Coordinates of N, CA, C and O in Angstrom, one line a residue:
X107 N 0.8 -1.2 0.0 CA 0.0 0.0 0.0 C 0.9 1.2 0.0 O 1.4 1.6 1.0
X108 N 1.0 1.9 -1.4 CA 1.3 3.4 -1.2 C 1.0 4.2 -0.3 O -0.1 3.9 0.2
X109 N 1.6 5.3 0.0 CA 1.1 6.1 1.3 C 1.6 7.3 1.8 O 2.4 7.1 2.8
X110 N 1.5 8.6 1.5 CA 1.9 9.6 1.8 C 1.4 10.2 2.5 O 0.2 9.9 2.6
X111 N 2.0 11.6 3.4 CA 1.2 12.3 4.8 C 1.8 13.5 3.9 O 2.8 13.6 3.2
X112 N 1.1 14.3 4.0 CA 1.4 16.0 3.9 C 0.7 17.2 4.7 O -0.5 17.3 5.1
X113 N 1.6 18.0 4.8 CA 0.9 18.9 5.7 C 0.9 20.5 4.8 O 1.8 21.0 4.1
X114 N -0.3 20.9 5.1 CA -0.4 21.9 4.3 C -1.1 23.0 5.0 O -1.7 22.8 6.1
X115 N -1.1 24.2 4.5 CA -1.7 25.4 5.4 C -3.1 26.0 4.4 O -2.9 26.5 3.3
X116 N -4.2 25.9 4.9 CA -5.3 26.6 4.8 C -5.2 27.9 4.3 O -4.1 28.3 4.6
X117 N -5.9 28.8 3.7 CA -6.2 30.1 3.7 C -6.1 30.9 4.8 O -5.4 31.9 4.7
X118 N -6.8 30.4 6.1 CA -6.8 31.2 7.3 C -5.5 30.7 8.3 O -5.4 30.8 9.5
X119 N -4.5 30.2 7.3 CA -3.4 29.7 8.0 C -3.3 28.6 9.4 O -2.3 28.3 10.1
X120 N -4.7 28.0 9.4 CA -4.6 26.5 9.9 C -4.1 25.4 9.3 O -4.5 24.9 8.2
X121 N -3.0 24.8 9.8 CA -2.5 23.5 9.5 C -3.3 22.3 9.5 O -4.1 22.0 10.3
X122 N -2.9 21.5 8.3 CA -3.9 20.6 7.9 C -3.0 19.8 7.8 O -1.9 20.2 7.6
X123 N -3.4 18.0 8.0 CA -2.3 16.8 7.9 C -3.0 16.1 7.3 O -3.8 15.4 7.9
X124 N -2.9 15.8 5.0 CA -3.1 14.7 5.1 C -2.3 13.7 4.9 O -1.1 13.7 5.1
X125 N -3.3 12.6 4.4 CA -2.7 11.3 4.5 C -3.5 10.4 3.5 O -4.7 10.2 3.7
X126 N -2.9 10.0 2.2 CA -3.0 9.4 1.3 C -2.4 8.2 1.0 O -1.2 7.9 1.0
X127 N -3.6 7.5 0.7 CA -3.2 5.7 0.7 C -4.1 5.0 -0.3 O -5.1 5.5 -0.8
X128 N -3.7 3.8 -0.8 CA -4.3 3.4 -1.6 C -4.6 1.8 -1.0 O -4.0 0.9 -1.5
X129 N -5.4 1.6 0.1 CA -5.6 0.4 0.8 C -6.5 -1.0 -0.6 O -7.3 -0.6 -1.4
X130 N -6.2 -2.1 -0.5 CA -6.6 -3.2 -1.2 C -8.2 -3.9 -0.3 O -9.1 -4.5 -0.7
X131 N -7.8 -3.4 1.1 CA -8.9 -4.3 2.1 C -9.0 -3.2 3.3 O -8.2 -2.4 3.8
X132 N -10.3 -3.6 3.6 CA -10.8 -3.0 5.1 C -9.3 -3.1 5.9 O -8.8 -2.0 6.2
X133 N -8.9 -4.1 6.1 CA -8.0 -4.6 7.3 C -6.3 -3.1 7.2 O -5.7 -2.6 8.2
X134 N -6.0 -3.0 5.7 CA -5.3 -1.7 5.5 C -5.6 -0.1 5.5 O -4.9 0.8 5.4
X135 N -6.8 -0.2 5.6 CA -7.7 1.2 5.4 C -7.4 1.3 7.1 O -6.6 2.1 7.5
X136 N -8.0 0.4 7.9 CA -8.0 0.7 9.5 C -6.7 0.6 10.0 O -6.5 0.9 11.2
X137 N -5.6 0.2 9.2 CA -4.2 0.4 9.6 C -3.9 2.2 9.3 O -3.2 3.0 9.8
X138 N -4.5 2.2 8.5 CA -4.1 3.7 7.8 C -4.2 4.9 8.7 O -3.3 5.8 9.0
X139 N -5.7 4.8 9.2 CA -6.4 5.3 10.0 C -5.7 5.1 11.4 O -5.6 6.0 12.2
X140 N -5.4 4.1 11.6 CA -4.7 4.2 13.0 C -3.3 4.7 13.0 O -2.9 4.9 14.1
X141 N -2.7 5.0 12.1 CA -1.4 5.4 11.8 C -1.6 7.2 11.5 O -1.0 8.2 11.8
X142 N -2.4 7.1 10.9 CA -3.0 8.5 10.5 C -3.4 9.0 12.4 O -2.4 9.4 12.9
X143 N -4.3 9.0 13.2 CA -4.7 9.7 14.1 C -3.7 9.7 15.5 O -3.8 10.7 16.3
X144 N -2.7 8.4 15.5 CA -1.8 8.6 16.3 C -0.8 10.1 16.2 O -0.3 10.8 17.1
X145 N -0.7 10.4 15.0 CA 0.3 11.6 14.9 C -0.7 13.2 15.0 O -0.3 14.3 14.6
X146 N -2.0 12.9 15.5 CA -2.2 14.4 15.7 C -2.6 14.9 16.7 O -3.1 14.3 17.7
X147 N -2.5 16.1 16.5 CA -2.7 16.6 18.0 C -3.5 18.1 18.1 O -3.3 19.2 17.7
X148 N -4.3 17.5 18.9 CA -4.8 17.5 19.8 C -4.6 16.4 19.6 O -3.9 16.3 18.7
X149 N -5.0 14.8 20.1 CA -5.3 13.9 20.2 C -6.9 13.6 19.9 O -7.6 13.9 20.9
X150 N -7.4 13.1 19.0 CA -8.6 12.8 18.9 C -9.4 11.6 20.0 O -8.7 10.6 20.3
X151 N -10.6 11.8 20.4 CA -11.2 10.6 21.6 C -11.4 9.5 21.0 O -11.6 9.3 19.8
X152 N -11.3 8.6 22.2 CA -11.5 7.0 21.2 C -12.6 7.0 21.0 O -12.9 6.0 20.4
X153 N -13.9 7.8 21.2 CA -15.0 7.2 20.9 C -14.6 8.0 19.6 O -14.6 7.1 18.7
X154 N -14.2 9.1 19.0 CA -14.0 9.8 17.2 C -13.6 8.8 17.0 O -14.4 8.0 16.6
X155 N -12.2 8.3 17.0 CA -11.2 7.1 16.4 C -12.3 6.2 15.8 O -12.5 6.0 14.7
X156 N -13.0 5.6 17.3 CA -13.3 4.1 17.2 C -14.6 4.5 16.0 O -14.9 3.6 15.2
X157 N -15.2 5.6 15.9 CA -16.7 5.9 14.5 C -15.3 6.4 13.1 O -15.6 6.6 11.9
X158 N -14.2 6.5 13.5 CA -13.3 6.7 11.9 C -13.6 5.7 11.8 O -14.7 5.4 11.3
X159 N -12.4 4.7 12.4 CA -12.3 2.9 12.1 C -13.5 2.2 11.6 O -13.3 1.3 10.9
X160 N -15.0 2.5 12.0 CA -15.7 1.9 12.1 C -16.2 2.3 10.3 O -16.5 1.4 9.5
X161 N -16.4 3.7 10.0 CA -16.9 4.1 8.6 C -15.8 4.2 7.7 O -15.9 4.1 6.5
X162 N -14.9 4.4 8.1 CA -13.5 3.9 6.8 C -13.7 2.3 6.3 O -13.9 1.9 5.2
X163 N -13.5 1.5 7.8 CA -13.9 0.4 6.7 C -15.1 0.1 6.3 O -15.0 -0.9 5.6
X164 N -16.5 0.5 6.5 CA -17.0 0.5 5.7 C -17.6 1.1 4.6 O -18.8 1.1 4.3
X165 N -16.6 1.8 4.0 CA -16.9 2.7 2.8 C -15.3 1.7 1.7 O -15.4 1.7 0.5
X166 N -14.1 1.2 2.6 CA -13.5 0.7 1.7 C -13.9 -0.7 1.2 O -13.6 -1.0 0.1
X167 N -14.8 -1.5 2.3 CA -14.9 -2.6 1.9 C -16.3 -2.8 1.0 O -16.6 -3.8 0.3
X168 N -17.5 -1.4 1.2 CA -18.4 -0.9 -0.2 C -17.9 -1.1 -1.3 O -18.5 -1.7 -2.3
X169 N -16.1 -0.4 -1.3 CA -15.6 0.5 -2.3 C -14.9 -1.5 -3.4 O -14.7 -1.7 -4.6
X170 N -14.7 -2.3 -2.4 CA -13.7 -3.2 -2.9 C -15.0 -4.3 -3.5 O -15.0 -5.1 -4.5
X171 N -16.3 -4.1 -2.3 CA -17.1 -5.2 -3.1 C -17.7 -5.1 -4.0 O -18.0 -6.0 -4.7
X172 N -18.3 -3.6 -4.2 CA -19.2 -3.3 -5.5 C -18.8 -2.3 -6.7 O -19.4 -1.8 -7.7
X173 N -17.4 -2.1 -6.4 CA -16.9 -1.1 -7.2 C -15.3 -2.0 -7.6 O -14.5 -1.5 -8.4
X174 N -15.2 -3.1 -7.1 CA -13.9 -4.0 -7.5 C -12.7 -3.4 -6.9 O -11.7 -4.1 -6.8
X175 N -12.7 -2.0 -6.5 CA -11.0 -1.5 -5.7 C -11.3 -0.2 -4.8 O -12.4 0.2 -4.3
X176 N -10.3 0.3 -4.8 CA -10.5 1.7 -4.4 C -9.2 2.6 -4.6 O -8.1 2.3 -4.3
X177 N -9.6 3.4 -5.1 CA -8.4 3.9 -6.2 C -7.4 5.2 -5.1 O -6.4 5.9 -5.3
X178 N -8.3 5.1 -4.0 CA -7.8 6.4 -3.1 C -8.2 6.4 -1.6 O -9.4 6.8 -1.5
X179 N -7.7 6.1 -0.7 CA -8.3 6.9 0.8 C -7.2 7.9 0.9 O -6.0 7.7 0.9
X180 N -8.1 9.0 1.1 CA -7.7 10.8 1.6 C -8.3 11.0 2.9 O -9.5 11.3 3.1
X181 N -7.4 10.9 3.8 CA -7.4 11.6 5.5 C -6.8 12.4 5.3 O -5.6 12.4 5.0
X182 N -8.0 13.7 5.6 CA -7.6 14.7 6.2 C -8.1 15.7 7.5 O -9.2 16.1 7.3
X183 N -7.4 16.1 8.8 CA -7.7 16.3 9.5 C -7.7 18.2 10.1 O -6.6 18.7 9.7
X184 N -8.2 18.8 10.4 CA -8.5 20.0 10.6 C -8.9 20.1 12.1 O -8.8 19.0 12.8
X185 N -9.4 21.4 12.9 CA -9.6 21.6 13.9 C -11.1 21.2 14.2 O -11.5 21.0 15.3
X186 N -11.9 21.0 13.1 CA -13.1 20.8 13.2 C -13.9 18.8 12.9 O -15.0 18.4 12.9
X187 N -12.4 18.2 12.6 CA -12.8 16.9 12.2 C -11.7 16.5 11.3 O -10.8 17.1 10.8
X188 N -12.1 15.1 11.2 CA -11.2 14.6 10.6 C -12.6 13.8 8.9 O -13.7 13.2 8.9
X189 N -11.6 14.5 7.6 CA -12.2 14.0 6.6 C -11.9 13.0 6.3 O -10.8 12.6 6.7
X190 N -12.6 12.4 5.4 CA -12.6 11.2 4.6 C -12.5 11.2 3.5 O -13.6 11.6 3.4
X191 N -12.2 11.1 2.4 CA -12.3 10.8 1.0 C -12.1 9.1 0.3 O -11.0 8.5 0.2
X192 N -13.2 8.6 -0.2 CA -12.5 7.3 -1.3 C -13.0 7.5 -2.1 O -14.0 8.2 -2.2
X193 N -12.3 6.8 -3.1 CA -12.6 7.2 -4.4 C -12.6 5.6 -4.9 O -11.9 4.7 -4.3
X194 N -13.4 5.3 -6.0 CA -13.3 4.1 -6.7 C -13.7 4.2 -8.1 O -14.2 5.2 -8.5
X195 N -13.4 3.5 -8.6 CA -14.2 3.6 -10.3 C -15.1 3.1 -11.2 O -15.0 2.8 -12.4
X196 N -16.2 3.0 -10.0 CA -17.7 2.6 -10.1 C -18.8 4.0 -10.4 O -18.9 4.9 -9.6
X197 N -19.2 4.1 -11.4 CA -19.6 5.6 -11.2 C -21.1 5.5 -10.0 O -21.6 6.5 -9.5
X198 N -21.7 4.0 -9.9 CA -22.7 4.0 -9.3 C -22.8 4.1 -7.9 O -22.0 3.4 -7.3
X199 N -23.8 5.0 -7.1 CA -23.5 5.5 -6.2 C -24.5 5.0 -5.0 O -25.7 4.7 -4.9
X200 N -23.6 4.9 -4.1 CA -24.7 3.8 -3.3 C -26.0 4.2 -3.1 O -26.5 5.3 -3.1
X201 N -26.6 2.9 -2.7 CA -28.2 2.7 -2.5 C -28.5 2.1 -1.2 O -28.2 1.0 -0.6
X202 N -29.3 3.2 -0.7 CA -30.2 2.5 0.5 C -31.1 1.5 0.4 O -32.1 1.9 -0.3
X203 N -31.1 0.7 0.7 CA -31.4 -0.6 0.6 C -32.1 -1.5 2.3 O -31.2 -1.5 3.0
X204 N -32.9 -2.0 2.7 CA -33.4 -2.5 3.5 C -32.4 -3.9 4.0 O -32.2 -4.9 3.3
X205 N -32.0 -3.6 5.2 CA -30.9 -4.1 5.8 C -31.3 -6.1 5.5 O -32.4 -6.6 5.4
X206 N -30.4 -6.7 5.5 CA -31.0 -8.2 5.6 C -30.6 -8.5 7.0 O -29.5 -8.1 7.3
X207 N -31.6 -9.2 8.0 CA -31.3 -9.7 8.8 C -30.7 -10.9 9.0 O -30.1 -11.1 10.0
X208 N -30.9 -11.6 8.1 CA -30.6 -12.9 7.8 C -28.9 -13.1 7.8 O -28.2 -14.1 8.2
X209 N -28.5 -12.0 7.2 CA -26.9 -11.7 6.9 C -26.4 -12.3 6.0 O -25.2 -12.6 6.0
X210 N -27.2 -12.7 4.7 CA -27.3 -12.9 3.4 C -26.7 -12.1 2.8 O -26.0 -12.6 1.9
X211 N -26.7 -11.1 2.9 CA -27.0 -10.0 1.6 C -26.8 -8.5 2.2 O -27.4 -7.7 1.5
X212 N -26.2 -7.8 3.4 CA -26.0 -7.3 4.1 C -26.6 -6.0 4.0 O -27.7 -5.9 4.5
X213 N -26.2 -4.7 3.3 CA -27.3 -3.9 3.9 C -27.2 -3.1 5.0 O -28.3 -2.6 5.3
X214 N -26.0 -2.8 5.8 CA -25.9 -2.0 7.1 C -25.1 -1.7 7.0 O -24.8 -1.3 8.1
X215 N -23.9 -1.4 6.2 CA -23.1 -0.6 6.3 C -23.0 0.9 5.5 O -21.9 1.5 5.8
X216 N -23.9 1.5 4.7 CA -24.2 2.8 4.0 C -25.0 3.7 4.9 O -24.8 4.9 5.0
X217 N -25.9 2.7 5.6 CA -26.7 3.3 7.0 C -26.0 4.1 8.0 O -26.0 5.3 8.4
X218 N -25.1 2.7 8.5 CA -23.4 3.2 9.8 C -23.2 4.2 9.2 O -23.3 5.2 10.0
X219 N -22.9 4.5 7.7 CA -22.2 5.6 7.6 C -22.4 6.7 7.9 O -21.9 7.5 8.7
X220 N -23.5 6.8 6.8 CA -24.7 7.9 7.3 C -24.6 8.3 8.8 O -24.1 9.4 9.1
X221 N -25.1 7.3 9.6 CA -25.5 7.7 11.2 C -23.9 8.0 11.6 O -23.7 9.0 12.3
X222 N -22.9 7.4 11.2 CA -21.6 8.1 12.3 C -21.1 9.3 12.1 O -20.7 10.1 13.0
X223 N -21.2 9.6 10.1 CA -20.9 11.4 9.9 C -21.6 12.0 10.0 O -22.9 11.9 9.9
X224 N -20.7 13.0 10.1 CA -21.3 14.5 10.2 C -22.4 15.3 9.2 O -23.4 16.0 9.2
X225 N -21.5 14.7 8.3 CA -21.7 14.8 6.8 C -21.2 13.6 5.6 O -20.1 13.1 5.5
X226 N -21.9 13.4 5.2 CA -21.2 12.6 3.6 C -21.8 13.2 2.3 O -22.9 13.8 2.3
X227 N -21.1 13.1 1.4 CA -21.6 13.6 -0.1 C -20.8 12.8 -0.8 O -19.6 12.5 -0.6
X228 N -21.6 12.3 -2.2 CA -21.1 11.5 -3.1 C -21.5 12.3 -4.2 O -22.5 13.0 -4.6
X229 N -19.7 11.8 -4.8 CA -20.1 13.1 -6.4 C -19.2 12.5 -7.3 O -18.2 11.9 -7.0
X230 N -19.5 12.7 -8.4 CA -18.8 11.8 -9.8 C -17.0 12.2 -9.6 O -16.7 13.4 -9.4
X231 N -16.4 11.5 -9.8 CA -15.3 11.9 -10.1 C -15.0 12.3 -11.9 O -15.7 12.3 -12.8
X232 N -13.4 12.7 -11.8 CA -13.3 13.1 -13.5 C -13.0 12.0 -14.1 O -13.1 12.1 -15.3
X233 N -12.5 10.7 -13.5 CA -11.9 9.5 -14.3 C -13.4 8.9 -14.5 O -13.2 7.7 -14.9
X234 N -14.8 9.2 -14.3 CA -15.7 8.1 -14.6 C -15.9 7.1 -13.1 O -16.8 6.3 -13.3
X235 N -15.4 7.1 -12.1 CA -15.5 6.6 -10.9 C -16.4 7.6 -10.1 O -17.2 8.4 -10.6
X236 N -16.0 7.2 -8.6 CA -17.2 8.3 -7.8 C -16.0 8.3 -6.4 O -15.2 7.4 -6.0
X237 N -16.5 9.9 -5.9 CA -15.9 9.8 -4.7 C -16.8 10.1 -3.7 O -17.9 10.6 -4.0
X238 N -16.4 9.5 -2.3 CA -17.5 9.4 -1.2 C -16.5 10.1 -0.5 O -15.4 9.9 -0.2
X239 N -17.3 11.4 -0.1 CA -16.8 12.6 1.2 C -17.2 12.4 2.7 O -18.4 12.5 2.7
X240 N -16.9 12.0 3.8 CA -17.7 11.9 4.7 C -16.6 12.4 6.1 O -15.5 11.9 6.2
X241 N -17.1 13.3 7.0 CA -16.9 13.9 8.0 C -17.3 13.8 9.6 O -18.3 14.1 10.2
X242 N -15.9 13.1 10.1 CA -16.3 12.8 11.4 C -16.0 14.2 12.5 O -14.8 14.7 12.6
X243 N -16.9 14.7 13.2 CA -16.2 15.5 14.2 C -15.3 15.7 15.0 O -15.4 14.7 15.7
X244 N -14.6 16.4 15.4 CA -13.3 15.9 16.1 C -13.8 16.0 17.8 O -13.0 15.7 18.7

């Protein structure tokens, strides 16, 4: 897994730290993410952490089962939260769908998302793929 951190300065001169990776599986996205929030500071709370961990992988492992990969995770963190970005190159954008109980056919993870961010938005990318935006508060 490729993987770069950069820090960059805002317009209003707030420091910003991302962190760019190209994870294959849930199990590297939540490596990412743990490697990503150890270095900032303030220190974010484990209950933030543990709702990153929890909607990173499941927006990578969306991104790996119905879209075949994921072409990008972008963490980026600010004073007001830590972002999310993935990207894949599925242009189709997820669907709410009525959860299976049975655990067939799953169905609860677009929901999690929803309910843990702040915000999400999904928007076409330029390559024909789609990126999913989603914002946890810090």
């Amino acid at each position: 897994m490729d993987d770069r951190i950069l820090m960059t300065f805002s317009p209003d001169g707030e420091t910003r730290t991302d962190f760019i990776c190209r994870p294959e599986k849930a199990a590297d996205a939540r490596d990412a993410v743990s490697a990503f929030v150890a270095g900032l500071h303030p220190a974010p709370t484990s209950h933030m952490v543990q709702n990153l961990l929890i909607l990173v992988s499941e927006l990578v492992t969306n991104a790996v089962l119905h879209a075949g990969a994921v072409t990008a995770l972008w963490l980026t963190a600010d004073r007001r939260g830590v972002h999310v970005r993935v990207t894949d190159p599925s242009p189709a954008h997820p669907q709410d769908r009525t959860p299976d109980l049975t655990g067939l056919t799953g169905g609860f993870g677009w929901p999690m998302v929803q309910r843990l961010a702040q915000e999400v938005q999904v928007r076409d990318a330029a390559n024909g793929g789609k990126v999913i935006l989603a914002t946890v508060p810090r």
